Amino acid sequence: MDVSNSATKSGLADNGPFRAAVIGAGMAGILSAIKLIERGVDVTVFEKGDRVGGTWRENTYPGLACDVAAHWYTYSFARNPDWDNLMAPGPKIRDYFERVARDRDVLPRVRFDDEVVRLDYDNGAWTLTTAAGHRDRFAVVIVATGVLHHPNIPALKGIETFEGTAFHSARWNHDVPIDGKRIGVVGTGSTATQLVTALVPRAGHFSLFQRTPQWVMHRPNPAYSDTEKALFRADPAALDRLVDELRSKTVDGYATAVIDADSPQLAAIERLCREHLETVRDPDLRRRLTPAYRAACKRLVMSDGFYEAIQQPNAALVTAPIAEIEPEGVRTADGVLHALDILVLATGFHVDRFIRPTKVIGRGGRDLDDAWAEGPEAYLSVSVPDFPNLFMVNGPGSPFGNFSAIETSEFQADYVMQVIDGLIRGDYREVCVTGKALRAFEDERQAAGRKTVWVTGCDSWYLDKKGVPTSWTFSYDRFVQEMAAPRMQDFETR
């Protein structure tokens, strides 16, 4: 694409280089910066943390891993032939992102420990303000802040009196020894499941405080041999074939199942989950681990060790509600005190924040908080009316959990770049989706959501406060087609 030579002399860059800001240096932020660098754009990445990596920087708990196959969970332009296992552990994923950011010249462009607190649009550009008082102007802002970085801290009565150590799983305290300790984990999602598998063998006693049981699908994690790694290094086409195979298995199975509650694919998933549950030998424990909703209604948990770990003699599943936290531990509603040294809150994240709490003021003084008063919405997850030249990667309605987040982010970033190319060329000075186009897309997306498994009778982070699915409710093919090229008639340009 021959736009780099024009990136310093056209459109909004009449008085200097075309400048763009990327907010967030996680997976999507690194990707967005790379795409802009390729176009010769002067890009600055603003990162509130001290390293790149996003959720893989924030989360460092024992047992952390990705539930998407490692070779598929890489950028298409930076495949990694050296993954050790089908699913990669968190530290190696973090290393991967740091390596890509370094190799692709992103690191020198990142302002670390500089959180963006305000964006104001006027006269064809955005004024960006950080918590440190830094102010700058940019023709374009790409929001790549993700959704798994604002911890959800439950209001537990008396937690301030606890004499042990308590923390959220995304704020792991590595100064606290865990071997031989009495450990309690609140929550039963993917994080909690990984913690159970990793910590039960190390704990003196382990208590899992369960409010709602989860469906768990057995996920083998075989190792790749040195011979296979050597093949992938020597023959990139062989690695591409593996990625195609991994994609097909997920898209044809899980991704199809979740958008059609009546599909045979979902029935197959439910059968596999029930078969895995039967590996729990004790009938009472198995009963308490059995959900009262359909498999995949909540995010499906993948594990190769949870059921085995929770059946160990030093592990206990606690299903009585938590009444309060006391100095010695957790008191449940049945009057039992569960003595603890460490209490971990594996209670997830506020997934509806996106760029917020950053204050974003668009055209005509439009506040993003007002635009999203009824819940976050974005056209094809990337653009919001009255917020020109502001784009999102992994914005509202993205396929969270349906496909590989890296692959969908690449599709979104390439789509956004096609719109930005028009700004660079000077085809227009401002661009954002029309309100009519957003409404038409959201009405169709929400209508499709009524067929998904997410609305079949559970409460999950896939639903907004009105019970509407917040994720992509269409097929993988539909996503690829939508991202192929912008329909500029759906955008307002000036």
Short mmCIF file of C-alpha atoms in Angstrom, two decimals:
data_model
loop_
_atom_site.label_atom_id
_atom_site.label_comp_id
_atom_site.label_asym_id
_atom_site.label_seq_id
_atom_site.Cartn_x
_atom_site.Cartn_y
_atom_site.Cartn_z
CA MET A 1 0.00 0.00 0.00
CA ASP A 2 1.62 3.21 -1.15
CA VAL A 3 0.50 5.71 1.45
CA SER A 4 3.70 6.22 3.43
CA ASN A 5 4.98 9.04 1.25
CA SER A 6 1.77 10.99 1.71
CA ALA A 7 1.64 10.49 5.46
CA THR A 8 3.59 13.70 6.08
CA LYS A 9 1.90 16.10 3.72
CA SER A 10 -1.85 15.60 3.44
CA GLY A 11 -5.21 15.74 5.15
CA LEU A 12 -4.93 16.62 8.82
CA ALA A 13 -1.16 16.76 8.55
CA ASP A 14 -1.03 20.03 6.58
CA ASN A 15 1.11 21.68 9.25
CA GLY A 16 3.36 18.73 9.98
CA PRO A 17 3.54 14.94 10.05
CA PHE A 18 0.36 12.88 10.26
CA ARG A 19 0.29 11.87 13.90
CA ALA A 20 -1.65 9.09 15.63
CA ALA A 21 -2.01 8.00 19.23
CA VAL A 22 -2.63 4.43 20.32
CA ILE A 23 -4.01 3.92 23.82
CA GLY A 24 -2.81 0.65 25.31
CA ALA A 25 0.30 -1.46 24.66
CA GLY A 26 -1.30 -4.86 24.89
CA MET A 27 -1.92 -7.25 22.04
CA ALA A 28 -4.19 -4.87 20.09
CA GLY A 29 -2.09 -1.78 20.81
CA ILE A 30 1.12 -3.37 19.58
CA LEU A 31 -0.73 -4.51 16.46
CA SER A 32 -2.20 -1.06 15.79
CA ALA A 33 1.17 0.62 16.23
CA ILE A 34 2.80 -1.79 13.79
CA LYS A 35 0.13 -1.11 11.16
CA LEU A 36 0.60 2.65 11.55
CA ILE A 37 4.40 2.41 11.44
CA GLU A 38 4.09 0.51 8.17
CA ARG A 39 2.27 3.55 6.76
CA GLY A 40 4.93 6.01 7.82
CA VAL A 41 2.67 7.52 10.46
CA ASP A 42 4.22 9.28 13.45
CA VAL A 43 2.67 7.15 16.23
CA THR A 44 2.85 7.39 20.01
CA VAL A 45 1.58 4.59 22.22
CA PHE A 46 0.31 5.52 25.68
CA GLU A 47 0.51 2.76 28.27
CA LYS A 48 -0.58 3.04 31.91
CA GLY A 49 1.70 0.16 32.93
CA ASP A 50 5.46 -0.23 32.91
CA ARG A 51 5.64 -2.97 30.24
CA VAL A 52 3.81 -4.06 27.12
CA GLY A 53 1.56 -7.11 27.20
CA GLY A 54 -1.85 -5.93 28.38
CA THR A 55 -3.76 -8.66 30.18
CA TRP A 56 -0.63 -10.84 30.01
CA ARG A 57 1.21 -8.17 31.97
CA GLU A 58 -1.59 -7.59 34.45
CA ASN A 59 -2.13 -11.28 35.20
CA THR A 60 0.80 -13.24 36.63
CA TYR A 61 -0.98 -15.76 38.86
CA PRO A 62 0.16 -19.40 39.14
CA GLY A 63 -1.23 -21.57 36.37
CA LEU A 64 -1.98 -18.66 34.03
CA ALA A 65 -2.45 -19.89 30.46
CA CYS A 66 -4.39 -19.11 27.29
CA ASP A 67 -7.30 -21.32 26.29
CA VAL A 68 -6.75 -20.61 22.58
CA ALA A 69 -4.21 -22.76 20.76
CA ALA A 70 -0.84 -21.02 20.89
CA HIS A 71 0.02 -21.10 17.18
CA TRP A 72 -3.36 -19.52 16.34
CA TYR A 73 -2.89 -16.98 19.12
CA THR A 74 -0.09 -15.16 17.28
CA TYR A 75 0.06 -12.38 14.73
CA SER A 76 -0.11 -13.68 11.16
CA PHE A 77 3.06 -11.72 10.37
CA ALA A 78 4.97 -13.03 13.39
CA ARG A 79 4.24 -16.72 13.79
CA ASN A 80 6.14 -18.49 16.54
CA PRO A 81 7.31 -22.00 15.60
CA ASP A 82 8.73 -22.66 19.06
CA TRP A 83 5.69 -23.00 21.31
CA ASP A 84 6.25 -25.94 23.65
CA ASN A 85 2.61 -27.01 23.99
CA LEU A 86 -0.73 -26.70 22.27
CA MET A 87 -1.75 -24.06 24.82
CA ALA A 88 0.87 -21.58 26.01
CA PRO A 89 1.47 -20.39 29.59
CA GLY A 90 1.09 -16.71 30.41
CA PRO A 91 4.78 -15.84 30.88
CA LYS A 92 5.69 -17.18 27.44
CA ILE A 93 2.83 -15.27 25.84
CA ARG A 94 4.05 -12.10 27.56
CA ASP A 95 7.57 -12.77 26.26
CA TYR A 96 6.16 -13.20 22.75
CA PHE A 97 4.45 -9.79 22.79
CA GLU A 98 7.54 -8.11 24.20
CA ARG A 99 9.67 -9.67 21.47
CA VAL A 100 7.32 -8.59 18.69
CA ALA A 101 7.10 -5.05 20.09
CA ARG A 102 10.90 -4.87 20.20
CA ASP A 103 11.48 -6.40 16.77
CA ARG A 104 8.85 -4.21 15.10
CA ASP A 105 10.20 -0.95 16.56
CA VAL A 106 7.17 -0.33 18.77
CA LEU A 107 8.98 -0.05 22.13
CA PRO A 108 10.71 3.30 21.40
CA ARG A 109 7.30 4.80 20.64
CA VAL A 110 5.65 3.81 23.95
CA ARG A 111 5.19 6.25 26.83
CA PHE A 112 5.07 3.89 29.79
CA ASP A 113 3.43 4.75 33.13
CA ASP A 114 1.48 7.52 31.40
CA GLU A 115 -2.26 6.87 31.62
CA VAL A 116 -4.57 8.78 29.30
CA VAL A 117 -7.24 10.53 31.33
CA ARG A 118 -8.93 12.75 28.75
CA LEU A 119 -9.54 13.12 25.02
CA ASP A 120 -11.09 16.25 23.49
CA TYR A 121 -11.99 16.60 19.82
CA ASP A 122 -11.97 19.95 18.05
CA ASN A 123 -10.96 21.39 14.70
CA GLY A 124 -10.18 18.04 13.12
CA ALA A 125 -7.91 16.58 15.79
CA TRP A 126 -7.83 15.11 19.28
CA THR A 127 -6.19 16.73 22.29
CA LEU A 128 -4.90 13.98 24.55
CA THR A 129 -4.15 14.54 28.24
CA THR A 130 -2.40 12.11 30.56
CA ALA A 131 -2.40 11.72 34.33
CA ALA A 132 1.14 13.11 34.40
CA GLY A 133 -0.07 16.32 32.74
CA HIS A 134 1.28 15.58 29.27
CA ARG A 135 -0.84 17.12 26.48
CA ASP A 136 -0.55 16.53 22.76
CA ARG A 137 -2.55 16.70 19.53
CA PHE A 138 -3.22 13.81 17.18
CA ALA A 139 -5.07 13.43 13.90
CA VAL A 140 -6.22 9.93 14.86
CA VAL A 141 -6.67 8.01 18.10
CA ILE A 142 -6.91 4.21 18.21
CA VAL A 143 -8.34 2.79 21.42
CA ALA A 144 -6.77 -0.58 22.17
CA THR A 145 -7.49 -0.78 25.89
CA GLY A 146 -9.03 -4.25 25.98
CA VAL A 147 -11.63 -5.44 28.48
CA LEU A 148 -9.76 -7.57 31.03
CA HIS A 149 -7.92 -4.94 33.05
CA HIS A 150 -10.38 -3.33 35.51
CA PRO A 151 -10.64 -5.90 38.33
CA ASN A 152 -14.09 -6.61 39.72
CA ILE A 153 -13.71 -6.44 43.50
CA PRO A 154 -16.79 -7.82 45.29
CA ALA A 155 -18.07 -6.09 48.39
CA LEU A 156 -17.23 -8.69 51.03
CA LYS A 157 -18.22 -7.63 54.51
CA GLY A 158 -15.29 -7.50 56.89
CA ILE A 159 -12.52 -8.08 54.35
CA GLU A 160 -10.53 -5.23 55.88
CA THR A 161 -10.31 -7.23 59.13
CA PHE A 162 -8.66 -10.27 57.53
CA GLU A 163 -5.32 -10.93 59.19
CA GLY A 164 -3.98 -12.96 56.28
CA THR A 165 -3.23 -11.63 52.80
CA ALA A 166 -6.02 -10.87 50.34
CA PHE A 167 -5.71 -9.74 46.73
CA HIS A 168 -7.37 -9.97 43.32
CA SER A 169 -6.00 -12.62 40.97
CA ALA A 170 -4.93 -9.88 38.53
CA ARG A 171 -2.88 -8.23 41.28
CA TRP A 172 -1.01 -11.30 42.44
CA ASN A 173 1.26 -10.72 45.45
CA HIS A 174 4.41 -12.69 44.67
CA ASP A 175 5.97 -11.71 48.00
CA VAL A 176 3.56 -14.02 49.82
CA PRO A 177 4.71 -17.66 50.10
CA ILE A 178 2.00 -20.15 49.16
CA ASP A 179 3.52 -23.58 49.76
CA GLY A 180 1.86 -25.31 52.67
CA LYS A 181 -0.53 -22.41 53.29
CA ARG A 182 -4.29 -22.41 53.76
CA ILE A 183 -5.51 -20.84 50.53
CA GLY A 184 -9.01 -19.75 49.56
CA VAL A 185 -10.14 -18.73 46.10
CA VAL A 186 -13.43 -16.92 45.44
CA GLY A 187 -14.82 -17.60 41.96
CA THR A 188 -15.19 -20.47 39.52
CA GLY A 189 -14.33 -19.05 36.09
CA SER A 190 -11.32 -19.79 33.92
CA THR A 191 -8.91 -18.02 36.28
CA ALA A 192 -10.18 -19.84 39.35
CA THR A 193 -10.01 -23.16 37.53
CA GLN A 194 -6.39 -22.56 36.60
CA LEU A 195 -5.62 -21.55 40.18
CA VAL A 196 -7.20 -24.72 41.56
CA THR A 197 -5.11 -26.87 39.24
CA ALA A 198 -1.89 -25.01 40.07
CA LEU A 199 -2.30 -24.43 43.81
CA VAL A 200 -3.94 -27.57 45.23
CA PRO A 201 -0.67 -29.55 44.89
CA ARG A 202 1.15 -26.78 46.79
CA ALA A 203 -1.39 -25.79 49.45
CA GLY A 204 -1.66 -27.18 52.94
CA HIS A 205 -5.41 -26.82 52.47
CA PHE A 206 -7.34 -25.31 49.60
CA SER A 207 -10.91 -23.95 49.65
CA LEU A 208 -12.79 -23.00 46.49
CA PHE A 209 -15.73 -20.74 47.26
CA GLN A 210 -18.28 -21.40 44.53
CA ARG A 211 -21.34 -19.29 43.91
CA THR A 212 -22.20 -20.85 40.54
CA PRO A 213 -20.74 -24.07 39.11
CA GLN A 214 -19.20 -23.98 35.64
CA TRP A 215 -19.24 -26.39 32.75
CA VAL A 216 -15.70 -27.62 32.19
CA MET A 217 -14.49 -29.14 28.94
CA HIS A 218 -11.46 -31.39 29.08
CA ARG A 219 -8.60 -29.70 27.28
CA PRO A 220 -5.54 -31.86 26.64
CA ASN A 221 -2.34 -29.87 26.31
CA PRO A 222 0.11 -32.05 24.39
CA ALA A 223 3.72 -31.01 23.91
CA TYR A 224 5.33 -30.35 20.54
CA SER A 225 8.42 -32.40 19.81
CA ASP A 226 11.75 -30.92 18.78
CA THR A 227 11.15 -32.48 15.37
CA GLU A 228 7.83 -30.67 14.98
CA LYS A 229 9.35 -27.35 16.04
CA ALA A 230 12.20 -27.82 13.57
CA LEU A 231 9.65 -28.51 10.81
CA PHE A 232 7.72 -25.33 11.65
CA ARG A 233 10.95 -23.29 11.59
CA ALA A 234 12.08 -24.77 8.28
CA ASP A 235 8.72 -24.76 6.55
CA PRO A 236 6.43 -21.80 7.37
CA ALA A 237 3.79 -23.35 5.11
CA ALA A 238 3.56 -26.32 7.48
CA LEU A 239 2.96 -23.91 10.34
CA ASP A 240 0.29 -22.11 8.34
CA ARG A 241 -1.42 -25.44 7.71
CA LEU A 242 -1.45 -26.10 11.44
CA VAL A 243 -2.99 -22.69 12.10
CA ASP A 244 -5.65 -23.37 9.47
CA GLU A 245 -6.44 -26.68 11.15
CA LEU A 246 -6.68 -25.11 14.61
CA ARG A 247 -8.90 -22.34 13.28
CA SER A 248 -11.22 -24.76 11.51
CA LYS A 249 -11.69 -26.89 14.62
CA THR A 250 -12.70 -23.89 16.70
CA VAL A 251 -14.83 -22.14 14.07
CA ASP A 252 -16.65 -25.28 12.96
CA GLY A 253 -17.21 -26.38 16.54
CA TYR A 254 -17.31 -23.88 19.37
CA ALA A 255 -17.76 -20.65 17.40
CA THR A 256 -20.72 -22.11 15.51
CA ALA A 257 -22.21 -23.61 18.66
CA VAL A 258 -22.42 -20.43 20.72
CA ILE A 259 -24.34 -18.44 18.11
CA ASP A 260 -26.96 -21.16 17.60
CA ALA A 261 -28.38 -22.73 20.74
CA ASP A 262 -30.13 -25.39 18.64
CA SER A 263 -27.01 -26.47 16.75
CA PRO A 264 -25.64 -30.02 16.75
CA GLN A 265 -22.26 -28.50 17.60
CA LEU A 266 -23.60 -27.22 20.92
CA ALA A 267 -25.20 -30.59 21.65
CA ALA A 268 -21.80 -32.21 21.08
CA ILE A 269 -20.11 -29.76 23.45
CA GLU A 270 -22.72 -30.45 26.13
CA ARG A 271 -22.17 -34.19 25.77
CA LEU A 272 -18.39 -33.81 26.14
CA CYS A 273 -18.81 -31.61 29.21
CA ARG A 274 -21.13 -34.13 30.88
CA GLU A 275 -18.73 -36.96 30.09
CA HIS A 276 -15.90 -34.99 31.67
CA LEU A 277 -18.02 -34.26 34.74
CA GLU A 278 -18.50 -38.00 35.21
CA THR A 279 -14.79 -38.25 36.09
CA VAL A 280 -15.72 -36.75 39.47
CA ARG A 281 -16.09 -39.90 41.55
CA ASP A 282 -17.99 -38.63 44.59
CA PRO A 283 -21.71 -38.27 43.72
CA ASP A 284 -22.28 -35.37 46.10
CA LEU A 285 -19.28 -33.42 44.83
CA ARG A 286 -20.35 -34.14 41.26
CA ARG A 287 -23.85 -32.86 42.02
CA ARG A 288 -22.50 -29.64 43.49
CA LEU A 289 -20.25 -29.13 40.46
CA THR A 290 -23.16 -29.57 38.02
CA PRO A 291 -24.49 -26.30 36.53
CA ALA A 292 -28.20 -25.65 36.12
CA TYR A 293 -27.72 -23.97 32.73
CA ARG A 294 -26.54 -25.04 29.31
CA ALA A 295 -22.88 -25.54 28.43
CA ALA A 296 -21.24 -22.40 26.94
CA CYS A 297 -23.99 -20.12 28.30
CA LYS A 298 -21.18 -18.73 30.43
CA ARG A 299 -17.70 -18.70 28.95
CA LEU A 300 -16.81 -22.36 28.65
CA VAL A 301 -13.97 -23.35 30.97
CA MET A 302 -11.16 -25.40 29.42
CA SER A 303 -9.02 -27.49 31.75
CA ASP A 304 -6.98 -30.66 31.86
CA GLY A 305 -6.67 -30.81 35.64
CA PHE A 306 -9.49 -29.04 37.51
CA TYR A 307 -11.67 -32.02 38.38
CA GLU A 308 -8.66 -34.08 39.43
CA ALA A 309 -7.40 -31.26 41.66
CA ILE A 310 -10.70 -30.47 43.38
CA GLN A 311 -11.01 -34.14 44.36
CA GLN A 312 -7.73 -34.17 46.28
CA PRO A 313 -7.87 -34.75 50.07
CA ASN A 314 -6.56 -31.24 50.84
CA ALA A 315 -9.17 -29.53 48.60
CA ALA A 316 -12.70 -28.48 49.50
CA LEU A 317 -15.53 -27.12 47.38
CA VAL A 318 -17.49 -24.63 49.48
CA THR A 319 -20.97 -23.92 48.15
CA ALA A 320 -22.50 -22.15 51.14
CA PRO A 321 -22.66 -18.39 50.45
CA ILE A 322 -20.00 -16.16 52.00
CA ALA A 323 -21.50 -14.29 54.96
CA GLU A 324 -18.47 -12.22 55.91
CA ILE A 325 -14.71 -12.13 56.19
CA GLU A 326 -13.24 -12.40 59.68
CA PRO A 327 -9.66 -12.00 60.90
CA GLU A 328 -9.11 -15.77 60.72
CA GLY A 329 -10.80 -16.43 57.40
CA VAL A 330 -14.16 -16.73 55.65
CA ARG A 331 -17.42 -17.31 57.54
CA THR A 332 -20.09 -18.87 55.35
CA ALA A 333 -23.86 -18.64 55.78
CA ASP A 334 -24.00 -22.09 57.38
CA GLY A 335 -21.91 -20.75 60.27
CA VAL A 336 -18.67 -22.51 59.32
CA LEU A 337 -15.40 -20.59 59.62
CA HIS A 338 -12.93 -21.50 56.89
CA ALA A 339 -9.52 -20.60 58.31
CA LEU A 340 -7.18 -19.08 55.72
CA ASP A 341 -3.75 -17.57 55.31
CA ILE A 342 -4.37 -16.30 51.77
CA LEU A 343 -7.62 -15.18 50.13
CA VAL A 344 -7.63 -14.75 46.34
CA LEU A 345 -10.48 -12.96 44.58
CA ALA A 346 -10.76 -14.59 41.15
CA THR A 347 -13.84 -12.50 40.49
CA GLY A 348 -13.20 -11.27 36.98
CA PHE A 349 -13.27 -7.80 35.50
CA HIS A 350 -15.56 -4.90 34.65
CA VAL A 351 -15.77 -5.76 30.97
CA ASP A 352 -17.96 -2.82 29.91
CA ARG A 353 -15.36 -0.14 30.61
CA PHE A 354 -13.37 -0.21 27.35
CA ILE A 355 -11.60 3.18 27.25
CA ARG A 356 -13.35 4.45 30.36
CA PRO A 357 -12.71 5.91 32.96
CA THR A 358 -10.89 8.13 30.43
CA LYS A 359 -13.13 11.12 29.72
CA VAL A 360 -13.81 11.30 25.97
CA ILE A 361 -15.47 14.43 24.54
CA GLY A 362 -16.34 14.23 20.85
CA ARG A 363 -17.74 16.59 18.28
CA GLY A 364 -20.04 19.28 19.65
CA GLY A 365 -19.12 18.43 23.25
CA ARG A 366 -20.62 14.92 23.05
CA ASP A 367 -19.53 12.91 26.10
CA LEU A 368 -18.86 9.22 25.48
CA ASP A 369 -20.38 8.44 28.87
CA ASP A 370 -23.64 9.96 27.62
CA ALA A 371 -23.41 8.16 24.28
CA TRP A 372 -22.99 4.90 26.19
CA ALA A 373 -25.47 5.63 28.95
CA GLU A 374 -27.53 2.56 27.99
CA GLY A 375 -24.44 0.44 27.36
CA PRO A 376 -21.42 0.55 25.04
CA GLU A 377 -22.16 0.32 21.32
CA ALA A 378 -19.93 0.67 18.27
CA TYR A 379 -20.46 0.05 14.57
CA LEU A 380 -18.69 -3.21 13.73
CA SER A 381 -16.94 -2.67 17.08
CA VAL A 382 -14.74 0.10 15.66
CA SER A 383 -16.55 3.46 15.37
CA VAL A 384 -19.06 5.59 17.31
CA PRO A 385 -21.15 8.48 15.87
CA ASP A 386 -19.96 12.01 16.79
CA PHE A 387 -16.47 10.76 17.68
CA PRO A 388 -14.57 11.38 14.44
CA ASN A 389 -11.14 9.86 13.82
CA LEU A 390 -11.51 7.74 16.95
CA PHE A 391 -11.32 4.01 16.28
CA MET A 392 -11.40 0.94 18.47
CA VAL A 393 -9.78 -2.44 18.17
CA ASN A 394 -11.64 -4.96 20.33
CA GLY A 395 -14.39 -2.46 20.99
CA PRO A 396 -18.02 -3.20 21.98
CA GLY A 397 -19.48 -6.19 20.16
CA SER A 398 -16.14 -7.78 19.28
CA PRO A 399 -15.96 -11.58 19.20
CA PHE A 400 -14.73 -12.00 22.78
CA GLY A 401 -14.18 -15.69 23.25
CA ASN A 402 -15.63 -16.78 19.90
CA PHE A 403 -12.41 -16.88 17.90
CA SER A 404 -8.71 -16.06 18.35
CA ALA A 405 -8.56 -12.51 19.72
CA ILE A 406 -5.36 -11.83 17.79
CA GLU A 407 -6.87 -12.90 14.49
CA THR A 408 -10.03 -10.83 14.98
CA SER A 409 -7.91 -7.86 16.06
CA GLU A 410 -5.91 -8.11 12.84
CA PHE A 411 -9.11 -8.04 10.79
CA GLN A 412 -10.34 -5.01 12.74
CA ALA A 413 -7.00 -3.20 12.54
CA ASP A 414 -6.79 -3.73 8.78
CA TYR A 415 -10.35 -2.40 8.43
CA VAL A 416 -9.51 0.68 10.51
CA MET A 417 -6.35 1.28 8.49
CA GLN A 418 -8.38 1.40 5.28
CA VAL A 419 -10.43 4.24 6.77
CA ILE A 420 -7.31 5.98 8.09
CA ASP A 421 -5.70 5.72 4.63
CA GLY A 422 -8.41 8.10 3.40
CA LEU A 423 -7.39 10.58 6.08
CA ILE A 424 -3.74 10.23 5.14
CA ARG A 425 -4.50 10.80 1.45
CA GLY A 426 -6.61 13.83 2.28
CA ASP A 427 -9.85 12.34 0.96
CA TYR A 428 -11.57 13.71 4.08
CA ARG A 429 -10.60 15.48 7.28
CA GLU A 430 -13.11 13.82 9.61
CA VAL A 431 -14.70 10.39 9.50
CA CYS A 432 -17.01 8.45 11.79
CA VAL A 433 -19.96 6.14 11.41
CA THR A 434 -23.44 7.60 11.02
CA GLY A 435 -26.00 7.11 13.74
CA LYS A 436 -28.30 5.39 11.26
CA ALA A 437 -25.66 2.82 10.31
CA LEU A 438 -24.82 2.08 13.95
CA ARG A 439 -28.48 1.59 14.82
CA ALA A 440 -29.10 -0.72 11.87
CA PHE A 441 -26.05 -2.84 12.73
CA GLU A 442 -26.84 -3.00 16.45
CA ASP A 443 -30.49 -3.90 15.84
CA GLU A 444 -29.39 -6.79 13.63
CA ARG A 445 -26.64 -7.89 16.05
CA GLN A 446 -29.01 -7.85 19.02
CA ALA A 447 -31.71 -9.72 17.09
CA ALA A 448 -29.18 -12.41 16.19
CA GLY A 449 -28.25 -12.56 19.87
CA ARG A 450 -31.64 -14.06 20.68
CA LYS A 451 -30.53 -17.31 19.01
CA THR A 452 -27.28 -17.60 20.93
CA VAL A 453 -26.55 -19.87 23.86
CA TRP A 454 -25.70 -16.82 25.98
CA VAL A 455 -29.40 -16.00 26.47
CA THR A 456 -30.53 -19.52 27.45
CA GLY A 457 -30.71 -18.94 31.19
CA CYS A 458 -27.51 -17.86 32.90
CA ASP A 459 -25.95 -14.64 34.17
CA SER A 460 -22.58 -13.95 32.60
CA TRP A 461 -20.23 -11.20 31.49
CA TYR A 462 -21.37 -11.87 27.93
CA LEU A 463 -24.63 -10.04 28.75
CA ASP A 464 -25.23 -6.35 29.37
CA LYS A 465 -27.53 -4.98 32.07
CA LYS A 466 -30.53 -5.52 29.77
CA GLY A 467 -29.62 -9.16 29.14
CA VAL A 468 -28.40 -8.52 25.59
CA PRO A 469 -25.24 -10.33 24.40
CA THR A 470 -22.28 -7.97 24.20
CA SER A 471 -20.23 -10.14 21.86
CA TRP A 472 -20.30 -10.84 18.13
CA THR A 473 -23.49 -12.77 17.46
CA PHE A 474 -22.85 -13.70 13.83
CA SER A 475 -20.67 -16.30 12.15
CA TYR A 476 -16.93 -16.22 11.60
CA ASP A 477 -17.52 -15.89 7.85
CA ARG A 478 -19.75 -12.88 8.41
CA PHE A 479 -17.01 -11.26 10.51
CA VAL A 480 -14.40 -11.81 7.80
CA GLN A 481 -16.72 -10.42 5.13
CA GLU A 482 -17.60 -7.31 7.17
CA MET A 483 -13.95 -6.59 7.86
CA ALA A 484 -12.81 -6.99 4.25
CA ALA A 485 -13.52 -3.37 3.27
CA PRO A 486 -15.42 -0.43 4.81
CA ARG A 487 -18.78 0.49 3.34
CA MET A 488 -18.05 4.19 3.19
CA GLN A 489 -21.74 4.98 2.70
CA ASP A 490 -22.11 4.03 6.38
CA PHE A 491 -19.63 6.75 7.37
CA GLU A 492 -19.99 10.50 7.59
CA THR A 493 -17.00 12.32 6.15
CA ARG A 494 -16.09 16.00 6.17
#
